[in-house]
């Protein structure tokens, strides 16, 4: 995935603004869901991908949690969907809720999202893939849409890589197609999304109907096509985001955000 080179929080010296700035508080508290059940086989590590350490010493997951609390306040209600090596993930983040996908080895993100959404309270939900390293300013950018309780998919219009999830729009500017197989895509989905309180039951229904190997984007597509779900694309191209699938992605994230492509040793992942 191509990335931008401007991360306001992480280029600030001497400390990360996401750690030091005064957080806001929203009422009712925002609900957030992190999908972290997968085995991460492409990265080739023995521990869950979200526990991969980044150059600043935090893991991918800890950086996501810090960003969520900075953007939405310390009372943000966070649930992490776990599966592979769930004990390590739960030990690393005892300050969040957990949902468990026991079929993590044979199912894809549609089933992890289904389990997560089915096990939290009423209301809209912001969810993200557990392997996305992103500029915390992305969450500031989406705040107005979260407050408005409007379903959206964060997209990057600066790149359209063949292997990534791409999208097209209908005549009203809403998402029409959303998958890796889209032809003529207008950009890429970056793995940060929101479903409104009103739309959540419909999305849960379509997630339940998905095949075990479907990505959650399939449920969004079928809900759009069959039931008229309306999802806005939210352009975050001005900010940085890297989905860490391979070692090269991890090196790119470290180089982008911290000016170094060095990778911390595996032993640091579960310290």
Short mmCIF file of C-alpha atoms in Angstrom, two decimals, residues 21-251:
data_model
loop_
_atom_site.label_atom_id
_atom_site.label_comp_id
_atom_site.label_asym_id
_atom_site.label_seq_id
_atom_site.Cartn_x
_atom_site.Cartn_y
_atom_site.Cartn_z
CA UNK A 21 -1.90 16.07 24.57
CA UNK A 22 -4.99 16.56 26.74
CA UNK A 23 -7.61 14.04 25.52
CA UNK A 24 -11.22 14.98 24.82
CA UNK A 25 -14.23 13.16 26.21
CA UNK A 26 -17.33 12.36 24.16
CA UNK A 27 -20.74 11.51 25.57
CA UNK A 28 -21.91 8.89 25.18
CA UNK A 29 -18.44 7.31 24.89
CA UNK A 30 -17.45 6.12 21.43
CA UNK A 31 -17.40 2.37 20.88
CA UNK A 32 -14.36 0.99 19.05
CA UNK A 33 -13.60 -2.51 17.82
CA UNK A 34 -10.19 -3.86 16.81
CA UNK A 35 -10.01 -7.05 14.73
CA UNK A 36 -7.00 -8.99 16.02
CA UNK A 37 -7.97 -12.66 15.75
CA UNK A 38 -5.92 -13.62 12.69
CA UNK A 39 -2.73 -15.68 12.58
CA UNK A 40 -0.75 -13.15 10.54
CA UNK A 41 1.06 -15.87 8.62
CA UNK A 42 2.32 -13.53 5.88
CA UNK A 43 4.36 -11.54 8.38
CA UNK A 44 5.96 -14.79 9.52
CA UNK A 45 6.12 -14.19 13.27
CA UNK A 46 5.31 -16.54 16.12
CA UNK A 47 3.22 -14.02 18.06
CA UNK A 48 0.04 -12.17 17.01
CA UNK A 49 0.67 -9.44 14.45
CA UNK A 50 -0.83 -6.68 16.65
CA UNK A 51 1.94 -7.37 19.20
CA UNK A 52 4.66 -6.57 16.67
CA UNK A 53 6.86 -3.81 18.12
CA UNK A 54 7.32 -0.58 16.23
CA UNK A 55 10.36 1.66 16.26
CA UNK A 56 9.09 3.78 19.18
CA UNK A 57 8.86 0.68 21.39
CA UNK A 58 5.08 0.38 21.34
CA UNK A 59 3.33 -2.49 19.62
CA UNK A 60 0.92 -1.91 16.74
CA UNK A 61 -2.00 -2.56 19.07
CA UNK A 62 -0.76 -0.28 21.86
CA UNK A 63 -0.30 2.53 19.35
CA UNK A 64 -3.88 2.00 18.13
CA UNK A 65 -5.21 2.07 21.70
CA UNK A 66 -3.27 5.26 22.48
CA UNK A 67 -4.63 6.92 19.33
CA UNK A 68 -8.23 5.95 20.14
CA UNK A 69 -7.98 7.33 23.67
CA UNK A 70 -6.37 10.53 22.49
CA UNK A 71 -9.03 11.12 19.84
CA UNK A 72 -12.14 10.00 21.72
CA UNK A 73 -11.18 10.29 25.39
CA UNK A 74 -10.01 7.88 28.05
CA UNK A 75 -13.53 6.50 28.43
CA UNK A 76 -13.72 5.22 24.84
CA UNK A 77 -15.23 1.72 25.01
CA UNK A 78 -12.75 -0.58 23.23
CA UNK A 79 -13.30 -4.26 22.38
CA UNK A 80 -10.58 -6.38 20.78
CA UNK A 81 -11.60 -9.51 18.87
CA UNK A 82 -8.97 -12.16 19.61
CA UNK A 83 -8.29 -15.69 18.42
CA UNK A 84 -4.73 -16.76 17.66
CA UNK A 85 -2.63 -16.62 20.86
CA UNK A 86 -5.48 -14.83 22.58
CA UNK A 87 -3.80 -15.15 25.98
CA UNK A 88 -0.87 -13.00 24.80
CA UNK A 89 -3.16 -10.30 23.45
CA UNK A 90 -5.25 -10.25 26.60
CA UNK A 91 -2.18 -10.09 28.79
CA UNK A 92 -0.77 -7.20 26.74
CA UNK A 93 -3.96 -5.09 26.95
CA UNK A 94 -5.83 -5.78 30.20
CA UNK A 95 -7.48 -2.36 29.94
CA UNK A 96 -9.97 -3.30 27.17
CA UNK A 97 -12.84 -5.71 26.57
CA UNK A 98 -12.42 -8.87 24.51
CA UNK A 99 -14.53 -10.96 22.16
CA UNK A 100 -13.29 -14.37 21.05
CA UNK A 101 -13.38 -15.97 17.62
CA UNK A 102 -12.72 -19.67 18.29
CA UNK A 103 -12.61 -20.38 14.55
CA UNK A 104 -9.82 -17.90 13.82
CA UNK A 105 -7.80 -20.49 11.90
CA UNK A 106 -10.59 -21.23 9.41
CA UNK A 107 -12.49 -17.94 9.12
CA UNK A 108 -11.76 -14.45 7.84
CA UNK A 109 -12.55 -10.93 9.02
CA UNK A 110 -16.28 -11.16 8.31
CA UNK A 111 -16.70 -13.63 11.16
CA UNK A 112 -14.45 -11.71 13.56
CA UNK A 113 -16.40 -8.52 12.91
CA UNK A 114 -19.68 -10.42 13.30
CA UNK A 115 -18.60 -11.73 16.70
CA UNK A 116 -17.37 -8.32 17.78
CA UNK A 117 -20.50 -6.39 16.75
CA UNK A 118 -22.74 -9.08 18.25
CA UNK A 119 -21.13 -8.76 21.66
CA UNK A 120 -21.18 -5.04 22.35
CA UNK A 121 -23.85 -2.57 23.43
CA UNK A 122 -26.25 -0.67 21.21
CA UNK A 123 -24.94 2.31 19.24
CA UNK A 124 -22.57 3.03 16.41
CA UNK A 125 -19.14 1.43 16.26
CA UNK A 126 -15.78 2.46 14.82
CA UNK A 127 -13.77 -0.59 13.83
CA UNK A 128 -10.31 -1.13 12.44
CA UNK A 129 -8.05 -3.95 11.36
CA UNK A 130 -5.51 -4.81 14.02
CA UNK A 131 -2.55 -4.44 11.67
CA UNK A 132 -3.00 -0.82 10.53
CA UNK A 133 -0.34 1.70 11.57
CA UNK A 134 -1.85 5.12 10.99
CA UNK A 135 -1.45 8.80 11.73
CA UNK A 136 -3.53 9.51 14.87
CA UNK A 137 -4.81 12.64 13.09
CA UNK A 138 -6.98 10.28 10.99
CA UNK A 139 -9.25 9.88 14.00
CA UNK A 140 -9.53 13.65 14.41
CA UNK A 141 -10.48 13.79 10.74
CA UNK A 142 -13.34 11.29 11.15
CA UNK A 143 -14.62 12.73 14.43
CA UNK A 144 -17.41 14.81 12.87
CA UNK A 145 -18.80 11.76 11.05
CA UNK A 146 -18.63 9.69 14.23
CA UNK A 147 -20.49 12.42 16.12
CA UNK A 148 -23.10 12.48 13.33
CA UNK A 149 -23.42 8.68 13.57
CA UNK A 150 -22.92 8.28 9.83
CA UNK A 151 -21.62 5.02 8.36
CA UNK A 152 -18.35 5.43 6.46
CA UNK A 153 -15.30 3.67 5.06
CA UNK A 154 -11.97 5.48 5.24
CA UNK A 155 -10.32 5.53 1.81
CA UNK A 156 -7.06 6.64 0.26
CA UNK A 157 -7.58 8.12 -3.19
CA UNK A 158 -3.86 8.51 -3.85
CA UNK A 159 -3.29 4.83 -4.61
CA UNK A 160 -5.09 1.89 -6.21
CA UNK A 161 -2.94 -1.22 -5.75
CA UNK A 162 -4.20 -4.43 -7.32
CA UNK A 163 -3.90 -6.51 -4.14
CA UNK A 164 -5.77 -4.03 -1.90
CA UNK A 165 -9.48 -3.53 -1.20
CA UNK A 166 -10.77 -0.98 -3.72
CA UNK A 167 -14.06 0.84 -4.16
CA UNK A 168 -16.40 2.53 -6.64
CA UNK A 169 -19.23 4.99 -6.03
CA UNK A 170 -22.86 5.24 -7.09
CA UNK A 171 -24.37 8.35 -8.68
CA UNK A 172 -25.00 9.87 -5.23
CA UNK A 173 -21.40 9.50 -4.07
CA UNK A 174 -21.91 6.51 -1.77
CA UNK A 175 -19.93 3.27 -1.84
CA UNK A 176 -21.19 0.89 -4.53
CA UNK A 177 -18.49 -1.80 -4.81
CA UNK A 178 -15.93 -2.67 -2.15
CA UNK A 179 -13.55 -5.58 -2.64
CA UNK A 180 -10.14 -6.65 -3.88
CA UNK A 181 -11.75 -7.61 -7.21
CA UNK A 182 -13.11 -4.16 -8.09
CA UNK A 183 -12.22 -2.99 -11.60
CA UNK A 184 -11.73 0.73 -12.08
CA UNK A 185 -11.36 1.44 -8.38
CA UNK A 186 -11.23 5.07 -7.25
CA UNK A 187 -8.91 4.34 -4.32
CA UNK A 188 -8.23 1.90 -1.50
CA UNK A 189 -10.00 1.18 1.76
CA UNK A 190 -7.47 1.58 4.57
CA UNK A 191 -9.10 -0.64 7.21
CA UNK A 192 -10.75 2.01 9.42
CA UNK A 193 -14.56 2.13 9.24
CA UNK A 194 -17.71 3.12 11.10
CA UNK A 195 -21.22 1.68 11.21
CA UNK A 196 -24.07 3.78 12.59
CA UNK A 197 -26.46 2.62 15.28
CA UNK A 198 -29.27 2.31 12.74
CA UNK A 199 -27.16 0.41 10.20
CA UNK A 200 -25.49 -1.99 12.65
CA UNK A 201 -28.28 -4.63 12.81
CA UNK A 202 -28.31 -4.85 9.00
CA UNK A 203 -24.55 -5.20 8.83
CA UNK A 204 -24.61 -7.93 11.49
CA UNK A 205 -27.22 -9.80 9.45
CA UNK A 206 -25.08 -9.69 6.32
CA UNK A 207 -21.91 -10.63 8.22
CA UNK A 208 -23.69 -13.73 9.53
CA UNK A 209 -24.61 -14.65 5.94
CA UNK A 210 -21.03 -14.33 4.68
CA UNK A 211 -18.90 -17.34 3.88
CA UNK A 212 -16.20 -18.26 6.35
CA UNK A 213 -13.45 -16.98 4.06
CA UNK A 214 -15.13 -13.67 3.21
CA UNK A 215 -13.64 -10.37 4.26
CA UNK A 216 -16.05 -8.06 6.09
CA UNK A 217 -16.20 -5.86 2.99
CA UNK A 218 -18.33 -8.56 1.39
CA UNK A 219 -21.08 -7.93 3.97
CA UNK A 220 -20.98 -4.19 3.24
CA UNK A 221 -21.31 -4.92 -0.49
CA UNK A 222 -24.26 -7.27 -0.08
CA UNK A 223 -26.02 -4.92 2.36
CA UNK A 224 -25.63 -2.13 -0.22
CA UNK A 225 -26.84 -4.24 -3.15
CA UNK A 226 -29.69 -6.07 -1.43
CA UNK A 227 -30.91 -3.70 1.28
CA UNK A 228 -29.85 -0.23 0.24
CA UNK A 229 -27.21 0.39 2.90
CA UNK A 230 -25.60 3.80 2.32
CA UNK A 231 -21.94 4.14 3.26
CA UNK A 232 -19.87 7.24 2.58
CA UNK A 233 -16.23 7.15 1.52
CA UNK A 234 -14.18 9.31 3.89
CA UNK A 235 -10.98 10.45 2.19
CA UNK A 236 -7.96 10.31 4.52
CA UNK A 237 -5.38 10.65 1.74
CA UNK A 238 -3.77 13.64 3.46
CA UNK A 239 -2.66 11.34 6.28
CA UNK A 240 -0.50 8.25 6.59
CA UNK A 241 -1.62 4.64 6.91
CA UNK A 242 0.22 1.35 6.40
CA UNK A 243 -1.43 -2.07 6.57
CA UNK A 244 1.28 -4.40 7.84
CA UNK A 245 0.97 -7.69 5.97
CA UNK A 246 4.62 -8.38 5.16
CA UNK A 247 8.01 -7.54 6.65
CA UNK A 248 8.44 -4.92 3.94
CA UNK A 249 5.27 -3.19 5.18
CA UNK A 250 6.67 -3.12 8.70
CA UNK A 251 9.92 -1.62 7.47
#
